[in-house]
């Protein structure tokens, strides 16, 4: 078995368990809301139109956007509840995913419910009234049993949609089978991407077949088939969740990571050090940049690596640049004071934004620093990653050097490097720890005006783990222990096209070259 | 003279501006078999449904056994009144026995009593006992309507309301079922109000005909008496229809 496949299977119990828990909860909640709503809608046209239109409208919102939209909404509700009731809740992870998927599951159940209930022969309704049933008795004894096959068909569609859409909960911080897909896309690990797709499709197909069995049972009025279908489904859910139950006592640490290779490697490095102490560790990967810090401050993740410049501009909202040491010490006191977050220390390398060009092109144009780049910029095309041009760092650099690029394009990082190699871009926004800089013969341009803030990689610890000796003890040896060369090597091993390593393999290789 | 079981006084019911029932007075004695006759849209079905509260009148009062229907809980009232209609409306997800047992179950009878009642009723409506486990879809039209009658009789009602109960059946089945039902009516001491557009059926089965036109009662009386002194030409023609038909048939067959 290839190392990537072995790694994928190692992660399966955790990812599958969360995926099934999330999908099943959303589906149960979806049924619990949609069936009563369908009953009300079937009875009253005044409810029917807005209910169906609303559910259809939700369906037109891309699932990923729907998931993302719940984050600010829940954040606002949480702040409100914190202000009024003194208790907030997490706006990340399970809750927004659950709510978005629940909404997403509603349309097929609602639509089939209304169709099933309004499609009943009026003679049967008249008979139910004629024999003296109350409205509730008519609903439970006649209408729902007769509409059951159609409703079950809707539940079946909803189940397939929900299991598929649950892969999209990864970016809002909820572990799911989507972790394979998102991490795989980021590191070009196609084994992971395919594995994630196959696992999600298998879950969806299994749910579809078992619900299909229950639907057939309802249609043929064979309760034993209904019981077999639903029982099989319950058994499958229970089996998927069993790893959570066996997971013993002892502290469970949650290690977070943002969505790029270096973060996956560092998260693995920290996780393995923690596991070496006998602690249990779960990983929350692929968090967005702003999401990761908030999740840490809220105690949803216990530890992750961030970069001093990012925290300086995005969290503290500063645009000045007092120098590397000053930024680090200001962060240490300010984050502790503001959010109770501990800055354990710098890992020893920087992952700064850097402008990189192909070596021979830079030499041909005589560009060595950003002043030279600014002078040549009207003839040059800039390629950036997806977020750089909307970040404050770009505004600071642009303000200092007054660039006037011929064109500016955003790329997914892998394609950004390809654009530079092919000449579609003349200069790119690279990261200084990226292994592809040395491997591709690129030069990093100097920043004589000091416009780019320092980006020391720092280990952050959540407020509730601030005094956790096991955690700090396990991670303190990493402080100052990783050189930028070692990090570049590790990143390259994951990012390159051939002989790709998994983040866990890269972390084990990195462990061997720690400087202390 | 037997006591009055059903009494309508000044009952009016409109659909939009059009009155389906227009100031109707009617009383039915216990044990009577009344046929409501009249053309399409004359208000027969609406009148029938005001008796078991499926339709509430806009004005006037309906009493069953002396109690105003408007003051009684609808489902409670209907559990005590048998109701049979042309489409039968057997519950497709229940067996024949399950259909017959519906009202007794609503009334909370125990299982033994329900089972005994189901087999008693199958016999009463002349269906073989092994039909109990069949699904409605497996039955013929006549068998289905027999189950419909059994379901209506299940909770031992004193009053049966029937809305063209045999209208969708073939003539032989219709005659057989009609005769069987009339026999049941007498044997069980029922009171029956039956809507029909088949004058022959009305004349053969009913003790009394009530003729409706445009939501009003235009004539009421025993078939023979009504025919002898019909209040209007229209009523005479309506009542005379079966006899004219019989004469034409005789002419055709040359008997």
XYZ file of C-alpha atoms in Angstrom:
771
model
C 0.000 0.000 0.000
C 1.322 3.452 -0.847
C 2.195 5.665 2.144
C -0.518 8.136 1.124
C -3.149 5.401 1.109
C -1.943 4.078 4.465
C -2.145 7.601 5.859
C -5.663 7.983 4.444
C -6.824 4.779 6.163
C -5.234 5.876 9.449
C -7.343 9.056 9.387
C -10.532 7.295 8.299
C -12.139 6.492 11.687
C -11.963 10.114 12.827
C -13.080 11.663 9.531
C -15.797 9.079 8.876
C -17.153 9.307 12.416
C -17.537 13.069 12.227
C -18.913 12.927 8.709
C -21.590 10.406 9.678
C -22.427 12.179 12.937
C -22.838 15.473 11.091
C -24.878 14.081 8.180
C -27.115 11.938 10.378
C -27.811 14.795 12.815
C -28.597 17.177 9.950
C -30.905 14.636 8.340
C -32.756 13.859 11.579
C -33.159 17.569 12.252
C -34.195 18.142 8.642
C -36.900 15.480 8.857
C -38.063 16.807 12.231
C -38.542 20.281 10.755
C -39.631 19.452 7.212
C -42.340 16.860 7.881
C -44.420 19.072 10.219
C -43.836 21.965 7.835
C -45.019 19.798 4.927
C -48.181 18.922 6.904
C -48.884 22.608 7.535
C -48.091 23.453 3.903
C -50.341 20.684 2.586
C -53.226 22.056 4.638
C -52.787 25.733 3.931
C -51.784 27.310 0.610
C -50.746 30.358 2.625
C -47.989 28.314 4.257
C -47.246 26.235 1.169
C -46.014 28.967 -1.121
C -43.554 30.674 1.233
C -42.293 27.342 2.613
C -41.548 25.844 -0.799
C -40.179 29.111 -2.186
C -37.923 29.518 0.860
C -36.599 25.968 0.620
C -35.989 26.381 -3.120
C -34.174 29.658 -2.510
C -31.861 28.009 0.025
C -31.117 25.343 -2.550
C -29.941 27.979 -5.042
C -27.260 29.206 -2.612
C -24.069 27.227 -3.245
C -23.604 24.824 -0.349
C -20.126 26.132 0.442
C -21.416 29.713 0.670
C -24.323 28.596 2.852
C -21.895 26.985 5.278
C -19.656 30.045 5.258
C -22.595 32.416 5.821
C -23.586 30.721 9.056
C -20.269 31.639 10.632
C -20.809 35.438 10.871
C -24.477 34.911 11.746
C -23.648 32.579 14.616
C -20.784 34.822 15.671
C -23.235 37.713 16.035
C -25.758 35.564 17.918
C -23.001 34.267 20.169
C -21.821 37.813 20.934
C -25.409 38.796 21.695
C -25.928 35.848 24.008
C -22.591 36.559 25.680
C -23.666 40.149 26.260
C -27.166 39.323 27.531
C -26.857 35.886 29.133
C -23.154 35.935 29.927
C -22.618 32.759 27.897
C -21.463 32.544 24.323
C -21.039 29.483 22.155
C -18.790 28.425 19.355
C -19.651 29.831 15.966
C -17.343 27.346 14.302
C -17.258 23.715 13.465
C -20.218 21.500 14.206
C -22.972 24.058 14.770
C -22.766 26.100 11.544
C -22.245 22.900 9.550
C -25.266 21.271 11.176
C -27.530 24.258 10.573
C -26.475 24.751 6.969
C -26.842 21.063 6.115
C -30.217 20.911 7.867
C -31.482 23.773 5.726
C -29.985 22.108 2.690
C -31.790 18.830 3.402
C -35.209 20.444 3.666
C -36.310 20.990 0.069
C -36.706 17.368 -1.112
C -38.442 16.293 2.105
C -40.744 19.302 2.071
C -41.564 19.040 -1.616
C -42.255 15.298 -1.495
C -44.177 15.694 1.766
C -46.514 18.252 0.237
C -46.901 16.180 -2.937
C -47.564 13.004 -0.947
C -50.089 14.591 1.381
C -52.003 16.598 -1.224
C -52.002 13.637 -3.627
C -54.189 11.442 -1.418
C -57.538 10.463 -3.005
C -60.165 12.905 -1.623
C -62.536 9.940 -1.113
C -60.138 8.539 1.486
C -60.035 11.869 3.317
C -63.860 11.995 3.239
C -63.999 8.449 4.589
C -61.596 9.344 7.404
C -63.790 12.279 8.391
C -66.935 10.182 7.929
C -65.863 7.439 10.342
C -65.235 10.074 13.005
C -61.489 10.683 13.002
C -60.209 13.926 14.468
C -57.733 15.893 12.346
C -54.829 14.469 14.317
C -56.134 10.910 13.970
C -56.646 11.421 10.267
C -53.046 12.662 9.957
C -51.438 9.824 11.928
C -53.651 6.932 10.856
C -54.355 7.795 7.242
C -52.482 10.714 5.680
C -48.929 10.048 6.925
C -49.067 6.271 6.292
C -50.350 6.890 2.773
C -47.811 9.648 2.052
C -44.965 7.694 3.682
C -43.498 6.177 0.482
C -43.326 9.587 -1.198
C -41.892 11.221 1.935
C -39.309 8.424 2.223
C -38.249 9.061 -1.373
C -37.667 12.698 -0.392
C -35.677 11.693 2.694
C -33.581 9.489 0.452
C -32.728 12.356 -1.890
C -32.003 14.577 1.104
C -29.672 11.953 2.587
C -27.598 11.761 -0.583
C -27.357 15.558 -0.804
C -26.488 15.939 2.860
C -23.733 13.315 2.841
C -22.237 14.948 -0.260
C -22.506 18.515 1.027
C -21.048 17.536 4.419
C -17.626 17.362 2.747
C -17.869 21.158 2.472
C -17.944 21.621 6.250
C -14.152 21.241 6.437
C -13.387 24.945 5.736
C -15.609 26.095 8.620
C -13.585 23.943 10.978
C -15.648 20.761 11.095
C -13.737 17.544 10.519
C -15.368 15.479 7.784
C -14.424 13.319 4.824
C -13.914 16.690 3.097
C -10.601 16.949 4.983
C -9.166 14.459 2.496
C -10.421 16.498 -0.434
C -9.384 19.934 0.787
C -5.994 18.813 2.082
C -5.472 16.755 -1.065
C -6.243 19.715 -3.337
C -3.896 21.924 -1.352
C -0.928 19.541 -1.443
C -1.816 18.000 -4.810
C -2.223 14.644 -3.117
C -4.649 13.105 -5.573
C -4.755 9.851 -3.625
C -6.322 11.838 -0.789
C -8.779 13.611 -3.076
C -9.924 10.349 -4.655
C -10.038 8.596 -1.306
C -12.244 11.367 0.126
C -14.579 11.265 -2.874
C -14.825 7.482 -2.744
C -15.464 7.408 0.999
C -18.156 10.082 0.764
C -19.770 8.365 -2.223
C -19.767 5.029 -0.368
C -21.522 6.566 2.636
C -24.059 8.264 0.350
C -24.745 5.073 -1.597
C -25.133 2.997 1.551
C -27.593 5.508 3.021
C -29.448 5.650 -0.296
C -29.796 1.866 -0.551
C -30.929 1.387 3.058
C -33.457 4.208 2.814
C -34.534 2.727 -0.516
C -35.267 -0.522 1.279
C -37.383 1.353 3.832
C -39.152 3.204 1.004
C -39.992 -0.073 -0.746
C -41.287 -1.411 2.571
C -43.519 1.640 3.003
C -44.793 1.330 -0.565
C -45.577 -2.381 -0.326
C -46.829 -2.041 3.262
C -44.192 -4.444 4.537
C -43.157 -3.125 7.959
C -40.344 -5.674 8.147
C -38.584 -4.028 5.179
C -38.989 -0.585 6.747
C -37.493 -1.910 9.970
C -34.629 -3.596 8.080
C -33.789 -0.407 6.159
C -33.937 1.948 9.124
C -32.299 -0.603 11.431
C -29.436 -1.065 8.972
C -29.013 2.683 8.823
C -28.950 2.986 12.622
C -26.402 0.174 12.804
C -24.197 1.898 10.225
C -24.329 5.171 12.145
C -23.547 3.388 15.419
C -20.561 1.572 13.856
C -19.193 4.804 12.380
C -19.470 6.524 15.731
C -17.973 3.666 17.733
C -14.386 5.040 17.554
C -15.625 8.029 19.567
C -16.939 5.747 22.306
C -13.798 3.612 22.547
C -11.645 6.692 22.655
C -10.530 6.434 26.243
C -10.086 8.884 29.027
C -7.199 11.274 29.316
C -6.858 14.736 27.921
C -7.828 15.200 24.297
C -5.868 17.947 22.619
C -7.119 19.615 19.481
C -4.383 20.694 17.110
C -5.428 23.180 14.439
C -4.012 23.924 11.027
C -4.724 26.427 8.294
C -5.069 25.250 4.739
C -1.568 24.846 3.342
C 1.198 22.277 3.407
C 3.443 23.915 6.026
C 0.485 24.082 8.414
C -0.370 20.415 7.925
C 3.265 19.439 8.548
C 3.612 21.557 11.693
C 0.263 20.309 13.019
C 1.452 16.718 12.524
C 4.755 17.540 14.210
C 2.980 18.969 17.258
C 0.368 16.216 17.310
C 2.990 13.479 17.268
C 4.934 15.103 20.102
C 1.737 15.250 22.135
C 0.831 11.669 21.293
C 4.317 10.625 22.400
C 3.348 11.770 25.920
C 0.335 9.403 25.794
C -2.186 12.179 25.138
C -5.008 11.765 22.651
C -5.004 14.272 19.822
C -7.572 15.303 17.252
C -6.743 17.497 14.305
C -8.818 20.352 12.958
C -7.347 21.192 9.592
C -8.076 23.521 6.710
C -9.195 26.421 8.874
C -9.391 29.817 7.214
C -6.835 32.374 8.399
C -9.217 34.491 10.507
C -11.186 31.443 11.602
C -8.148 29.736 13.114
C -7.317 32.503 15.598
C -10.938 32.932 16.691
C -11.261 29.186 17.152
C -8.177 29.203 19.376
C -9.376 32.165 21.444
C -12.729 30.397 21.884
C -10.952 27.232 23.062
C -12.136 25.101 20.179
C -8.632 24.285 19.192
C -5.856 24.121 21.761
C -2.816 24.930 19.691
C -1.773 25.956 16.205
C 0.966 27.834 14.425
C 0.370 31.345 13.153
C 2.662 34.049 11.833
C 3.585 37.212 13.701
C 2.827 39.548 10.779
C -0.604 38.044 10.233
C -1.493 38.444 13.894
C -0.021 41.957 13.938
C -2.131 43.208 11.051
C -5.259 41.034 11.184
C -5.766 40.570 14.919
C -4.252 43.730 16.371
C -5.098 45.827 13.294
C -1.628 47.470 13.193
C -0.086 48.788 9.969
C 3.287 49.971 11.315
C 6.427 47.847 11.357
C 8.584 48.339 14.462
C 10.839 45.373 13.646
C 10.921 41.645 14.262
C 11.691 41.539 18.000
C 9.334 44.387 18.875
C 6.445 42.802 16.995
C 7.002 39.482 18.747
C 7.160 40.939 22.251
C 4.188 43.237 21.642
C 2.176 40.263 20.410
C 3.107 38.196 23.439
C 1.745 40.792 25.865
C -1.192 42.016 23.751
C -2.670 38.609 22.838
C -2.412 37.466 26.460
C -4.100 40.658 27.661
C -6.800 40.756 24.970
C -7.792 37.125 24.508
C -5.823 35.134 27.086
C -3.888 33.537 24.240
C -0.341 32.412 25.004
C 2.448 32.947 22.491
C 4.705 30.022 23.367
C 7.491 31.301 21.130
C 8.844 31.396 17.603
C 9.723 28.139 15.880
C 12.831 29.773 14.478
C 11.930 30.534 10.892
C 9.904 33.135 9.029
C 7.225 32.491 6.448
C 6.899 36.012 5.139
C 5.168 37.275 2.080
C 7.913 37.716 -0.468
C 8.011 38.843 -4.060
C 9.759 36.222 -6.135
C 10.935 36.196 -9.770
C 12.685 33.690 -11.950
C 16.427 34.292 -11.456
C 17.401 34.925 -15.070
C 14.411 37.206 -15.671
C 15.305 39.342 -12.623
C 18.906 39.549 -13.733
C 17.891 40.458 -17.292
C 15.722 43.304 -16.007
C 18.271 44.274 -13.351
C 15.762 43.958 -10.534
C 17.085 43.112 -7.079
C 14.622 44.815 -4.748
C 11.088 46.183 -4.602
C 12.170 49.685 -5.677
C 13.517 48.170 -8.880
C 10.321 46.124 -9.250
C 8.174 49.242 -8.886
C 10.116 51.021 -11.658
C 9.723 48.051 -14.025
C 6.150 47.233 -12.935
C 4.237 48.815 -15.898
C 5.766 46.106 -18.105
C 5.221 43.243 -15.655
C 2.381 40.916 -14.679
C 1.820 40.083 -10.995
C 0.531 36.681 -9.926
C -0.732 36.329 -6.377
C -2.407 33.713 -4.224
C -6.151 33.968 -3.715
C -6.109 36.205 -0.670
C -2.965 38.335 -0.917
C -4.448 41.237 -2.905
C -7.204 41.709 -0.342
C -4.888 41.620 2.675
C -3.540 44.690 4.533
C 0.034 43.585 3.790
C -0.537 44.191 0.101
C -1.958 47.631 0.793
C 1.092 48.470 2.952
C 3.589 47.300 0.320
C 1.695 48.922 -2.525
C 1.491 52.154 -0.524
C 5.250 52.135 0.109
C 6.433 51.299 -3.407
C 3.601 52.512 -5.677
C 3.419 49.541 -8.047
C 1.700 49.890 -11.417
C 1.600 46.335 -12.738
C 0.447 45.644 -16.274
C -1.904 42.999 -14.893
C -2.730 41.324 -11.606
C -4.102 37.792 -11.401
C -4.914 35.498 -8.464
C -4.096 31.783 -8.532
C -4.373 28.774 -6.336
C -0.725 28.509 -5.027
C 0.230 25.522 -7.174
C -0.936 27.237 -10.322
C 0.720 30.481 -9.287
C 4.120 28.757 -9.489
C 3.188 27.239 -12.830
C 2.205 30.707 -14.140
C 5.595 32.047 -13.103
C 7.384 29.156 -14.795
C 5.408 29.574 -18.021
C 5.907 33.343 -18.131
C 2.210 34.191 -17.626
C 3.340 35.976 -14.482
C 6.648 37.864 -14.122
C 6.577 38.154 -10.349
C 4.553 36.328 -7.703
C 3.606 36.734 -4.063
C 5.503 33.789 -2.638
C 6.129 32.633 0.899
C 9.703 32.753 2.115
C 9.582 29.246 3.578
C 8.211 27.734 0.416
C 10.477 24.956 -0.828
C 9.620 25.794 -4.407
C 11.701 29.044 -4.199
C 15.036 27.232 -4.059
C 13.872 24.287 -6.141
C 12.655 26.549 -8.962
C 15.728 28.813 -9.033
C 13.700 31.822 -7.918
C 15.047 34.990 -6.326
C 13.324 36.805 -3.489
C 13.383 40.589 -3.861
C 14.633 42.728 -0.948
C 12.312 45.077 0.920
C 14.538 48.149 1.593
C 11.651 50.207 3.016
C 10.677 47.485 5.492
C 7.053 47.512 4.291
C 6.464 43.784 4.738
C 5.959 42.890 8.377
C 7.974 40.042 9.901
C 6.291 36.645 9.768
C 7.864 34.557 12.494
C 6.075 31.238 12.835
C 4.802 31.220 16.427
C 3.074 28.539 18.479
C -0.189 29.831 19.979
C -1.937 28.157 22.904
C -5.599 28.580 23.825
C -6.613 30.301 27.081
C -7.873 27.076 28.684
C -4.572 25.268 28.022
C -2.371 28.189 29.142
C -1.246 26.369 32.275
C -1.260 22.877 30.831
C 2.226 21.574 31.658
C 1.936 18.518 29.421
C 1.121 20.645 26.381
C 3.746 23.326 26.952
C 6.281 20.688 27.965
C 5.729 18.726 24.779
C 5.931 21.728 22.481
C 8.588 23.913 24.115
C 11.477 21.908 22.545
C 10.196 23.017 19.126
C 10.800 26.684 19.936
C 13.731 28.030 17.931
C 14.391 24.535 16.576
C 13.311 24.803 12.928
C 15.499 26.586 10.393
C 13.965 28.088 7.288
C 16.017 25.630 5.194
C 14.578 22.646 7.098
C 11.059 23.991 6.704
C 11.559 24.621 2.968
C 12.818 21.069 2.535
C 9.801 19.662 4.380
C 7.356 21.835 2.400
C 8.957 20.860 -0.880
C 8.654 17.158 -0.059
C 4.891 17.581 0.207
C 4.392 20.100 -2.622
C 6.555 18.570 -5.346
C 5.012 16.509 -8.115
C 7.175 13.391 -7.757
C 7.939 11.269 -4.697
C 5.347 13.240 -2.759
C 5.406 12.760 0.980
C 2.345 12.990 3.188
C 2.397 15.759 5.817
C 2.940 13.077 8.492
C 5.983 11.709 6.649
C 7.330 15.224 6.163
C 6.823 15.893 9.885
C 8.797 12.764 10.793
C 11.611 13.829 8.440
C 11.564 17.333 9.901
C 11.827 15.908 13.418
C 15.234 14.449 12.503
C 16.710 17.853 11.617
C 15.474 19.866 14.612
C 18.341 21.990 15.909
C 17.849 21.136 19.561
C -95.893 7.409 16.194
C -92.157 6.913 16.647
C -90.038 9.719 18.011
C -88.191 12.153 15.725
C -84.508 11.262 15.285
C -83.396 13.967 12.819
C -84.794 17.447 12.628
C -83.777 20.279 10.296
C -85.323 23.717 10.794
C -84.692 26.649 8.428
C -81.370 25.197 7.249
C -79.562 27.327 4.672
C -76.141 26.777 3.183
C -74.596 28.885 0.432
C -71.643 28.306 -1.859
C -70.818 31.856 -2.817
C -74.084 33.533 -3.710
C -75.775 30.303 -4.804
C -77.757 28.584 -2.048
C -77.215 24.817 -1.979
C -79.845 24.574 0.737
C -82.516 27.224 1.040
C -84.511 27.316 4.272
C -85.004 23.547 4.522
C -87.296 21.991 7.141
C -87.269 18.207 7.481
C -87.833 15.620 10.157
C -87.055 11.903 10.076
C -88.588 9.438 12.529
C -86.669 6.656 14.196
C -86.794 3.508 12.050
C -87.683 5.355 8.848
C -85.974 4.729 5.493
C -85.927 8.078 3.677
C -84.676 8.602 0.133
C -83.513 12.080 -0.867
C -84.147 12.496 -4.597
C -83.833 15.317 -7.103
C -81.690 16.416 -10.026
C -77.962 17.158 -9.948
C -77.209 20.235 -7.854
C -80.543 20.081 -6.033
C -78.765 19.982 -2.624
C -79.222 16.291 -1.696
C -75.620 15.628 -0.693
C -75.276 18.939 1.125
C -78.404 18.141 3.144
C -77.061 14.694 4.039
C -73.719 16.113 5.206
C -75.342 18.670 7.495
C -76.758 15.726 9.477
C -73.326 14.351 10.469
C -71.700 17.764 10.643
C -69.379 17.347 7.636
C -71.021 20.535 6.361
C -72.044 23.309 8.753
C -75.153 25.303 7.734
C -74.926 29.088 7.449
C -78.325 29.438 9.113
C -80.902 27.194 10.763
C -80.522 24.306 13.137
C -79.928 20.557 12.728
C -80.801 18.232 15.611
C -79.921 14.549 15.891
C -81.636 12.700 18.749
C -82.705 16.062 20.127
C -79.181 17.530 20.381
C -78.123 20.374 18.084
C -75.307 19.126 15.828
C -73.550 22.501 16.123
C -73.057 21.884 19.845
C -71.682 18.351 19.561
C -68.027 17.521 18.851
C -67.929 16.560 15.153
C -65.762 13.406 15.368
C -67.768 12.181 18.384
C -71.026 12.646 16.496
C -69.744 10.854 13.384
C -68.510 7.837 15.355
C -72.166 7.237 16.256
C -73.500 7.613 12.681
C -72.803 5.214 9.819
C -71.669 6.897 6.602
C -71.461 5.226 3.181
C -70.723 7.015 -0.073
C -70.317 6.182 -3.741
C -66.491 6.241 -3.821
C -66.442 3.992 -0.707
C -63.045 5.391 0.359
C -61.661 2.201 1.860
C -58.249 2.844 3.441
C -55.790 1.213 1.017
C -53.112 0.665 3.695
C -55.464 -1.412 5.881
C -56.905 -4.890 5.318
C -60.626 -5.506 5.040
C -60.711 -6.317 8.765
C -58.640 -3.195 9.528
C -61.092 -1.048 7.587
C -64.111 -2.488 9.364
C -62.393 -2.055 12.739
C -61.581 1.655 12.269
C -64.438 3.188 14.233
C -64.423 0.594 17.061
C -60.687 1.325 17.454
C -61.390 5.052 17.615
C -63.914 4.268 20.350
C -61.339 2.207 22.224
C -63.003 -1.193 22.086
C -60.834 -4.087 23.260
C -59.253 -6.408 20.677
C -61.502 -9.409 21.400
C -64.683 -7.432 20.974
C -63.374 -5.882 17.742
C -62.439 -9.298 16.273
C -65.868 -10.734 17.124
C -67.585 -7.705 15.619
C -65.546 -7.953 12.389
C -66.516 -11.571 11.745
C -70.132 -10.839 12.668
C -70.212 -7.971 10.160
C -68.578 -9.960 7.347
C -71.348 -12.478 7.731
C -73.984 -9.733 7.933
C -72.893 -8.187 4.601
C -72.534 -11.672 3.076
C -68.745 -11.703 2.613
C -66.702 -14.877 3.232
C -64.700 -14.811 6.465
C -61.381 -15.361 4.652
C -61.729 -11.886 3.102
C -60.756 -10.346 6.427
C -57.039 -10.401 5.573
C -57.362 -9.111 1.997
C -56.304 -5.656 0.811
C -59.092 -3.440 -0.622
C -57.337 -3.426 -4.010
C -57.962 -7.177 -4.342
C -61.764 -6.843 -4.100
C -64.449 -6.335 -6.770
C -66.542 -3.164 -6.743
C -69.505 -4.874 -5.094
C -67.338 -6.512 -2.451
C -65.722 -3.167 -1.708
C -69.096 -1.506 -1.162
C -70.154 -4.380 1.135
C -67.011 -3.672 3.185
C -67.988 0.021 3.147
C -71.408 -0.857 4.589
C -69.811 -3.145 7.184
C -67.394 -0.364 8.203
C -70.303 2.060 8.596
C -72.214 -0.447 10.746
C -69.223 -1.455 12.874
C -69.890 0.691 15.928
C -73.560 -0.284 16.011
C -74.995 3.067 14.927
C -78.741 3.678 15.018
C -78.527 6.038 12.045
C -77.067 5.389 8.570
C -76.373 8.121 6.037
C -75.792 6.879 2.479
C -74.770 9.010 -0.498
C -75.542 7.152 -3.739
C -74.017 4.073 -2.128
C -74.653 1.696 -5.021
C -74.351 4.210 -7.873
C -71.069 2.933 -9.273
C -72.049 -0.754 -9.350
C -73.374 -2.847 -12.210
C -77.206 -3.245 -12.218
C -77.324 -6.809 -10.876
C -74.925 -6.102 -8.041
C -76.791 -2.860 -7.323
C -80.145 -4.582 -6.993
C -78.732 -7.364 -4.845
C -76.942 -4.954 -2.520
C -79.972 -2.674 -2.298
C -82.242 -5.534 -1.287
C -79.673 -6.879 1.161
C -79.314 -3.460 2.727
C -83.070 -2.925 3.064
C -83.232 -6.282 4.875
C -80.455 -5.180 7.220
C -82.264 -1.904 7.867
C -85.345 -3.798 9.027
C -83.457 -6.471 10.955
C -81.240 -4.032 12.867
C -83.991 -1.439 13.359
C -81.877 1.264 11.663
C -82.866 4.722 10.559
C -81.571 5.381 7.039
C -81.284 8.527 4.952
C -80.140 7.703 1.423
C -79.290 10.088 -1.399
C -79.983 8.611 -4.837
C -80.612 9.783 -8.363
C -82.059 6.378 -9.286
C -85.822 6.771 -8.863
C -86.397 3.047 -9.225
C -84.043 2.340 -6.336
C -85.706 5.081 -4.271
C -89.221 3.799 -4.895
C -88.252 0.161 -4.228
C -86.222 0.713 -1.031
C -87.575 3.774 0.771
C -90.565 4.291 3.056
C -90.635 7.948 2.159
C -89.299 10.116 -0.668
C -88.130 13.663 -0.105
C -87.836 15.571 -3.385
C -85.393 18.480 -3.603
C -85.103 21.137 -6.283
C -82.739 24.156 -6.131
C -82.035 23.554 -2.446
C -85.681 23.391 -1.388
C -87.891 20.505 -0.355
C -90.632 20.473 -3.001
C -92.409 17.264 -2.031
C -92.331 14.623 0.692
C -94.343 11.444 1.199
C -94.683 7.708 0.620
C -93.930 6.770 -3.042
C -97.486 5.728 -3.917
C -99.122 8.704 -2.232
C -96.723 11.147 -3.872
C -97.372 9.708 -7.282
C -101.131 9.945 -6.745
C -101.085 13.611 -5.828
C -97.835 15.188 -6.966
C -97.744 18.894 -6.042
C -96.214 19.964 -9.380
C -95.824 18.626 -12.876
C -92.053 18.398 -12.396
C -92.388 16.154 -9.362
C -94.932 13.994 -11.153
C -92.531 13.492 -14.060
C -89.655 12.670 -11.747
C -91.691 10.105 -9.845
C -93.209 8.695 -12.980
C -89.806 8.105 -14.604
C -89.372 4.466 -13.486
C -92.812 3.506 -14.679
C -92.350 5.178 -18.053
C -89.011 3.461 -18.410
C -90.575 0.094 -17.552
C -93.308 0.637 -20.149
C -90.783 1.547 -22.829
C -88.763 -1.558 -21.982
C -91.885 -3.689 -22.242
C -92.598 -2.147 -25.647
C -89.045 -2.911 -26.833
C -89.130 -6.486 -25.640
C -92.715 -6.916 -26.976
C -93.940 -8.540 -23.768
